[in-house]
Amino acid sequence: MPGLTYHLKPCGLRRGAALTLVFASVLATAAATGSLPREDDAGTEIKARSVSSTVGSVDREEIADAVADAEADGKSGKDAAEEVVSRSGDRWGAVYDEREYEDFEQALDGSYTGVGISARRSAGGAVTVTGVQPGGPADAAGVRKGDLLRTVDGLPVGKRSVAEVVALLRGDRTEAAEGTTVVLGLSRGGHSWTSTLHRARLTTQPVSVRQLGEDPESAVLIKVAAFTKGAGTAVREAVDEAPGDAGILLDLRANSGGLVTEAVTASSAFLDGGLVATYDVHGEQRALYAEPGGDTERPVVVLVDGGTMSAAELLTGALQDRGRAVTVGSRTFGKGSVQMPSKLPGGSVAELTVGHYRTPAGRTVEGSGITPDVGAGPEAQQRAETVLSGLGGGS
């Protein structure tokens, strides 16, 4: 396992929180998850290779002792660790086994080993494919959006939990490597068939860009699904390549976080240096700064909703407090706490809260979220485009 880093992790990976199945052999859901490496005042990554013995309100040795005692009795060390963490009262505390944590970090790198399909369980219990990654194994095999997933390796999925279906698609540790096979039972219309897919190394695309009108100078919509590796640079490039004085509509709806370094890089697209956020770890105060040279003239509107979390809230708060953007939508989720991982005996990892971050104006995000400048519901994008047009950003 690589050196441990501080995390500011959204709630997406918490058990039972999955709303959408992401069949990519990683523990990911519609609430995409993320760990956030910290930066010091000079902008260099802080490596927490020497981890404090106290994690949150629980002493690491207490967790380690519980794991050791459980394993000596032939019980699950991970279950024992989870029991200790649950007693801590930490809202965001979590325990991962070694593989879960490796998958977690791999997903944050913007890549995963899988077949490249996502699906959702309908109210009637059917599992429907909602997306197919272009160029992935599922795409090559002819799987299409709207297909029904009936079985995985011959086992019915209709009555299985999200975790069970994901586990079937992942296979065990020896079976989930790149090049291994998984057999899907599918149906479309009245036709049913099975398809053998080979898992492959796939890269996610967290940032999409498009113009909002046919005019060459029309505003540009930048949608950031998650702040995985490379997302911040993609945002900066999109702003740099935007035509003339065209406005930017930055859509952070349903973005539940990711790498804090990527959110800071994204902020640098709109700021000429300066404070992005402050945070504390065990009472020690630190700060995050944007790089100089960003576009400070182009009109910017940020779209947010209740699914905007963690690193996405950090970026929203920075642009709002610095007067760089008008925010439109509904109040954000309110996830502004910092987690630190600690490796336990047997390879599992415990994460508990060690601090919180604040916006440049000193606002605490945890529990309260960020209230947008302009409230909007289902019509949020239309209202955001109107606001952007009023700022001179085109339409």
mmCIF file of N, CA and C in Angstrom, residues 94-175:
data_model
loop_
_atom_site.group_PDB
_atom_site.id
_atom_site.type_symbol
_atom_site.label_atom_id
_atom_site.label_comp_id
_atom_site.label_asym_id
_atom_site.label_seq_id
_atom_site.Cartn_x
_atom_site.Cartn_y
_atom_site.Cartn_z
ATOM 1 N N ALA A 94 -14.928 5.316 8.935
ATOM 2 C CA ALA A 94 -15.113 4.138 8.092
ATOM 3 C C ALA A 94 -13.899 3.229 8.195
ATOM 4 N N VAL A 95 -14.123 1.961 7.907
ATOM 5 C CA VAL A 95 -13.044 0.977 7.869
ATOM 6 C C VAL A 95 -13.125 0.252 6.539
ATOM 7 N N TYR A 96 -11.976 0.110 5.865
ATOM 8 C CA TYR A 96 -11.912 -0.577 4.583
ATOM 9 C C TYR A 96 -10.926 -1.728 4.680
ATOM 10 N N ASP A 97 -11.235 -2.830 4.011
ATOM 11 C CA ASP A 97 -10.208 -3.858 3.922
ATOM 12 C C ASP A 97 -9.184 -3.399 2.882
ATOM 13 N N GLU A 98 -8.094 -4.137 2.794
ATOM 14 C CA GLU A 98 -6.992 -3.691 1.959
ATOM 15 C C GLU A 98 -7.401 -3.520 0.507
ATOM 16 N N ARG A 99 -8.198 -4.452 0.026
ATOM 17 C CA ARG A 99 -8.598 -4.369 -1.379
ATOM 18 C C ARG A 99 -9.537 -3.205 -1.632
ATOM 19 N N GLU A 100 -10.493 -2.998 -0.726
ATOM 20 C CA GLU A 100 -11.412 -1.880 -0.885
ATOM 21 C C GLU A 100 -10.644 -0.565 -0.951
ATOM 22 N N TYR A 101 -9.638 -0.443 -0.100
ATOM 23 C CA TYR A 101 -8.881 0.796 -0.070
ATOM 24 C C TYR A 101 -8.035 0.976 -1.334
ATOM 25 N N GLU A 102 -7.481 -0.116 -1.827
ATOM 26 C CA GLU A 102 -6.726 -0.045 -3.080
ATOM 27 C C GLU A 102 -7.636 0.376 -4.229
ATOM 28 N N ASP A 103 -8.852 -0.206 -4.284
ATOM 29 C CA ASP A 103 -9.820 0.163 -5.313
ATOM 30 C C ASP A 103 -10.205 1.635 -5.184
ATOM 31 N N PHE A 104 -10.371 2.059 -3.945
ATOM 32 C CA PHE A 104 -10.738 3.434 -3.637
ATOM 33 C C PHE A 104 -9.699 4.394 -4.197
ATOM 34 N N GLU A 105 -8.428 4.140 -3.912
ATOM 35 C CA GLU A 105 -7.353 5.012 -4.398
ATOM 36 C C GLU A 105 -7.211 4.929 -5.916
ATOM 37 N N GLN A 106 -7.410 3.728 -6.468
ATOM 38 C CA GLN A 106 -7.313 3.555 -7.913
ATOM 39 C C GLN A 106 -8.378 4.387 -8.620
ATOM 40 N N ALA A 107 -9.595 4.383 -8.064
ATOM 41 C CA ALA A 107 -10.674 5.154 -8.671
ATOM 42 C C ALA A 107 -10.362 6.642 -8.663
ATOM 43 N N LEU A 108 -9.695 7.109 -7.610
ATOM 44 C CA LEU A 108 -9.335 8.522 -7.536
ATOM 45 C C LEU A 108 -8.278 8.893 -8.561
ATOM 46 N N ASP A 109 -7.519 7.918 -9.003
ATOM 47 C CA ASP A 109 -6.527 8.170 -10.047
ATOM 48 C C ASP A 109 -7.184 8.304 -11.415
ATOM 49 N N GLY A 110 -8.511 8.100 -11.461
ATOM 50 C CA GLY A 110 -9.227 8.239 -12.717
ATOM 51 C C GLY A 110 -9.165 7.011 -13.589
ATOM 52 N N SER A 111 -8.845 5.868 -13.001
ATOM 53 C CA SER A 111 -8.803 4.637 -13.786
ATOM 54 C C SER A 111 -9.311 3.482 -12.938
ATOM 55 N N TYR A 112 -9.673 2.409 -13.589
ATOM 56 C CA TYR A 112 -10.169 1.235 -12.881
ATOM 57 C C TYR A 112 -10.090 0.031 -13.811
ATOM 58 N N THR A 113 -10.170 -1.133 -13.220
ATOM 59 C CA THR A 113 -10.226 -2.366 -13.996
ATOM 60 C C THR A 113 -11.664 -2.852 -14.001
ATOM 61 N N GLY A 114 -12.269 -2.949 -15.170
ATOM 62 C CA GLY A 114 -13.662 -3.352 -15.240
ATOM 63 C C GLY A 114 -14.119 -3.543 -16.660
ATOM 64 N N VAL A 115 -15.443 -3.524 -16.854
ATOM 65 C CA VAL A 115 -16.002 -3.771 -18.178
ATOM 66 C C VAL A 115 -16.644 -2.530 -18.783
ATOM 67 N N GLY A 116 -16.776 -1.457 -17.987
ATOM 68 C CA GLY A 116 -17.230 -0.196 -18.551
ATOM 69 C C GLY A 116 -18.719 -0.040 -18.739
ATOM 70 N N ILE A 117 -19.519 -0.528 -17.786
ATOM 71 C CA ILE A 117 -20.954 -0.252 -17.850
ATOM 72 C C ILE A 117 -21.439 0.246 -16.499
ATOM 73 N N SER A 118 -22.478 1.061 -16.515
ATOM 74 C CA SER A 118 -23.146 1.492 -15.299
ATOM 75 C C SER A 118 -24.610 1.114 -15.429
ATOM 76 N N ALA A 119 -25.255 0.918 -14.287
ATOM 77 C CA ALA A 119 -26.652 0.484 -14.325
ATOM 78 C C ALA A 119 -27.377 0.955 -13.086
ATOM 79 N N ARG A 120 -28.689 0.929 -13.139
ATOM 80 C CA ARG A 120 -29.512 1.354 -12.013
ATOM 81 C C ARG A 120 -30.629 0.344 -11.808
ATOM 82 N N ARG A 121 -30.954 0.101 -10.541
ATOM 83 C CA ARG A 121 -32.070 -0.790 -10.232
ATOM 84 C C ARG A 121 -33.367 0.002 -10.254
ATOM 85 N N SER A 122 -34.329 -0.463 -11.014
ATOM 86 C CA SER A 122 -35.616 0.221 -11.114
ATOM 87 C C SER A 122 -36.471 -0.088 -9.895
ATOM 88 N N ALA A 123 -37.596 0.637 -9.769
ATOM 89 C CA ALA A 123 -38.500 0.414 -8.642
ATOM 90 C C ALA A 123 -39.020 -1.018 -8.636
ATOM 91 N N GLY A 124 -39.113 -1.625 -9.816
ATOM 92 C CA GLY A 124 -39.600 -2.994 -9.903
ATOM 93 C C GLY A 124 -38.532 -4.044 -9.647
ATOM 94 N N GLY A 125 -37.304 -3.607 -9.441
ATOM 95 C CA GLY A 125 -36.234 -4.542 -9.129
ATOM 96 C C GLY A 125 -35.328 -4.909 -10.280
ATOM 97 N N ALA A 126 -35.706 -4.542 -11.509
ATOM 98 C CA ALA A 126 -34.878 -4.866 -12.666
ATOM 99 C C ALA A 126 -33.628 -3.983 -12.674
ATOM 100 N N VAL A 127 -32.530 -4.548 -13.172
ATOM 101 C CA VAL A 127 -31.277 -3.808 -13.260
ATOM 102 C C VAL A 127 -31.065 -3.409 -14.718
ATOM 103 N N THR A 128 -31.109 -2.113 -14.974
ATOM 104 C CA THR A 128 -31.025 -1.596 -16.329
ATOM 105 C C THR A 128 -29.702 -0.879 -16.557
ATOM 106 N N VAL A 129 -29.071 -1.159 -17.701
ATOM 107 C CA VAL A 129 -27.828 -0.484 -18.064
ATOM 108 C C VAL A 129 -28.142 0.971 -18.388
ATOM 109 N N THR A 130 -27.484 1.889 -17.700
ATOM 110 C CA THR A 130 -27.725 3.309 -17.917
ATOM 111 C C THR A 130 -26.597 4.000 -18.671
ATOM 112 N N GLY A 131 -25.482 3.323 -18.840
ATOM 113 C CA GLY A 131 -24.367 3.919 -19.554
ATOM 114 C C GLY A 131 -23.340 2.886 -19.953
ATOM 115 N N VAL A 132 -22.714 3.093 -21.102
ATOM 116 C CA VAL A 132 -21.662 2.196 -21.594
ATOM 117 C C VAL A 132 -20.464 3.067 -21.984
ATOM 118 N N GLN A 133 -19.308 2.787 -21.389
ATOM 119 C CA GLN A 133 -18.132 3.600 -21.691
ATOM 120 C C GLN A 133 -17.624 3.301 -23.092
ATOM 121 N N PRO A 134 -17.516 4.330 -23.936
ATOM 122 C CA PRO A 134 -17.033 4.125 -25.310
ATOM 123 C C PRO A 134 -15.653 3.460 -25.322
ATOM 124 N N GLY A 135 -15.525 2.444 -26.151
ATOM 125 C CA GLY A 135 -14.260 1.762 -26.296
ATOM 126 C C GLY A 135 -13.983 0.706 -25.244
ATOM 127 N N GLY A 136 -14.858 0.574 -24.266
ATOM 128 C CA GLY A 136 -14.665 -0.422 -23.211
ATOM 129 C C GLY A 136 -15.127 -1.796 -23.645
ATOM 130 N N PRO A 137 -14.873 -2.822 -22.829
ATOM 131 C CA PRO A 137 -15.272 -4.192 -23.171
ATOM 132 C C PRO A 137 -16.764 -4.339 -23.439
ATOM 133 N N ALA A 138 -17.601 -3.688 -22.639
ATOM 134 C CA ALA A 138 -19.046 -3.799 -22.846
ATOM 135 C C ALA A 138 -19.457 -3.179 -24.169
ATOM 136 N N ASP A 139 -18.866 -2.051 -24.505
ATOM 137 C CA ASP A 139 -19.156 -1.390 -25.778
ATOM 138 C C ASP A 139 -18.771 -2.293 -26.940
ATOM 139 N N ALA A 140 -17.579 -2.898 -26.842
ATOM 140 C CA ALA A 140 -17.109 -3.784 -27.913
ATOM 141 C C ALA A 140 -17.984 -5.019 -28.056
ATOM 142 N N ALA A 141 -18.606 -5.434 -26.946
ATOM 143 C CA ALA A 141 -19.458 -6.621 -26.979
ATOM 144 C C ALA A 141 -20.882 -6.313 -27.406
ATOM 145 N N GLY A 142 -21.178 -5.045 -27.672
ATOM 146 C CA GLY A 142 -22.507 -4.683 -28.137
ATOM 147 C C GLY A 142 -23.513 -4.384 -27.060
ATOM 148 N N VAL A 143 -23.081 -4.256 -25.813
ATOM 149 C CA VAL A 143 -23.999 -3.881 -24.740
ATOM 150 C C VAL A 143 -24.412 -2.435 -24.959
ATOM 151 N N ARG A 144 -25.705 -2.134 -24.758
ATOM 152 C CA ARG A 144 -26.210 -0.795 -25.027
ATOM 153 C C ARG A 144 -27.032 -0.267 -23.852
ATOM 154 N N LYS A 145 -27.119 1.026 -23.784
ATOM 155 C CA LYS A 145 -27.954 1.665 -22.777
ATOM 156 C C LYS A 145 -29.391 1.169 -22.918
ATOM 157 N N GLY A 146 -30.003 0.811 -21.800
ATOM 158 C CA GLY A 146 -31.366 0.293 -21.819
ATOM 159 C C GLY A 146 -31.442 -1.217 -21.723
ATOM 160 N N ASP A 147 -30.325 -1.911 -21.964
ATOM 161 C CA ASP A 147 -30.322 -3.365 -21.813
ATOM 162 C C ASP A 147 -30.569 -3.744 -20.352
ATOM 163 N N LEU A 148 -31.168 -4.889 -20.135
ATOM 164 C CA LEU A 148 -31.387 -5.385 -18.775
ATOM 165 C C LEU A 148 -30.283 -6.367 -18.412
ATOM 166 N N LEU A 149 -29.707 -6.191 -17.236
ATOM 167 C CA LEU A 149 -28.705 -7.126 -16.719
ATOM 168 C C LEU A 149 -29.430 -8.159 -15.863
ATOM 169 N N ARG A 150 -29.352 -9.422 -16.288
ATOM 170 C CA ARG A 150 -30.078 -10.484 -15.594
ATOM 171 C C ARG A 150 -29.188 -11.316 -14.695
ATOM 172 N N THR A 151 -27.976 -11.647 -15.181
ATOM 173 C CA THR A 151 -27.085 -12.510 -14.412
ATOM 174 C C THR A 151 -25.635 -12.039 -14.548
ATOM 175 N N VAL A 152 -24.820 -12.422 -13.575
ATOM 176 C CA VAL A 152 -23.374 -12.236 -13.629
ATOM 177 C C VAL A 152 -22.742 -13.581 -13.303
ATOM 178 N N ASP A 153 -22.005 -14.136 -14.272
ATOM 179 C CA ASP A 153 -21.420 -15.470 -14.133
ATOM 180 C C ASP A 153 -22.476 -16.504 -13.747
ATOM 181 N N GLY A 154 -23.658 -16.379 -14.365
ATOM 182 C CA GLY A 154 -24.731 -17.340 -14.164
ATOM 183 C C GLY A 154 -25.584 -17.113 -12.936
ATOM 184 N N LEU A 155 -25.241 -16.166 -12.110
ATOM 185 C CA LEU A 155 -25.987 -15.914 -10.871
ATOM 186 C C LEU A 155 -26.962 -14.752 -11.076
ATOM 187 N N PRO A 156 -28.255 -14.936 -10.764
ATOM 188 C CA PRO A 156 -29.245 -13.873 -10.953
ATOM 189 C C PRO A 156 -28.913 -12.651 -10.097
ATOM 190 N N VAL A 157 -29.164 -11.448 -10.622
ATOM 191 C CA VAL A 157 -28.857 -10.231 -9.880
ATOM 192 C C VAL A 157 -30.107 -9.520 -9.374
ATOM 193 N N GLY A 158 -31.276 -9.963 -9.835
ATOM 194 C CA GLY A 158 -32.512 -9.248 -9.540
ATOM 195 C C GLY A 158 -32.775 -8.978 -8.079
ATOM 196 N N LYS A 159 -32.488 -9.956 -7.198
ATOM 197 C CA LYS A 159 -32.804 -9.796 -5.783
ATOM 198 C C LYS A 159 -31.557 -9.579 -4.928
ATOM 199 N N ARG A 160 -30.426 -9.382 -5.559
ATOM 200 C CA ARG A 160 -29.184 -9.185 -4.803
ATOM 201 C C ARG A 160 -28.988 -7.716 -4.462
ATOM 202 N N SER A 161 -28.259 -7.492 -3.373
ATOM 203 C CA SER A 161 -27.958 -6.123 -2.967
ATOM 204 C C SER A 161 -26.940 -5.507 -3.909
ATOM 205 N N VAL A 162 -26.797 -4.198 -3.810
ATOM 206 C CA VAL A 162 -25.807 -3.488 -4.617
ATOM 207 C C VAL A 162 -24.416 -4.066 -4.377
ATOM 208 N N ALA A 163 -24.067 -4.248 -3.109
ATOM 209 C CA ALA A 163 -22.733 -4.746 -2.775
ATOM 210 C C ALA A 163 -22.489 -6.125 -3.369
ATOM 211 N N GLU A 164 -23.515 -6.991 -3.345
ATOM 212 C CA GLU A 164 -23.360 -8.337 -3.880
ATOM 213 C C GLU A 164 -23.142 -8.317 -5.388
ATOM 214 N N VAL A 165 -23.889 -7.466 -6.088
ATOM 215 C CA VAL A 165 -23.748 -7.402 -7.543
ATOM 216 C C VAL A 165 -22.370 -6.868 -7.920
ATOM 217 N N VAL A 166 -21.933 -5.830 -7.217
ATOM 218 C CA VAL A 166 -20.608 -5.285 -7.482
ATOM 219 C C VAL A 166 -19.541 -6.342 -7.212
ATOM 220 N N ALA A 167 -19.712 -7.105 -6.128
ATOM 221 C CA ALA A 167 -18.744 -8.153 -5.798
ATOM 222 C C ALA A 167 -18.696 -9.218 -6.889
ATOM 223 N N LEU A 168 -19.843 -9.565 -7.454
ATOM 224 C CA LEU A 168 -19.869 -10.550 -8.536
ATOM 225 C C LEU A 168 -19.129 -10.034 -9.761
ATOM 226 N N LEU A 169 -19.341 -8.778 -10.078
ATOM 227 C CA LEU A 169 -18.683 -8.197 -11.246
ATOM 228 C C LEU A 169 -17.181 -8.055 -11.031
ATOM 229 N N ARG A 170 -16.787 -7.776 -9.806
ATOM 230 C CA ARG A 170 -15.371 -7.638 -9.502
ATOM 231 C C ARG A 170 -14.666 -8.982 -9.475
ATOM 232 N N GLY A 171 -15.352 -10.015 -9.008
ATOM 233 C CA GLY A 171 -14.701 -11.296 -8.795
ATOM 234 C C GLY A 171 -13.855 -11.246 -7.540
ATOM 235 N N ASP A 172 -13.215 -12.355 -7.182
ATOM 236 C CA ASP A 172 -12.348 -12.316 -6.015
ATOM 237 C C ASP A 172 -11.003 -11.719 -6.402
ATOM 238 N N ARG A 173 -10.111 -11.601 -5.433
ATOM 239 C CA ARG A 173 -8.847 -10.908 -5.659
ATOM 240 C C ARG A 173 -8.061 -11.482 -6.828
ATOM 241 N N THR A 174 -8.112 -12.795 -7.042
ATOM 242 C CA THR A 174 -7.330 -13.412 -8.118
ATOM 243 C C THR A 174 -8.034 -13.329 -9.462
ATOM 244 N N GLU A 175 -9.358 -13.094 -9.436
ATOM 245 C CA GLU A 175 -10.126 -13.131 -10.679
ATOM 246 C C GLU A 175 -10.408 -11.748 -11.269
#
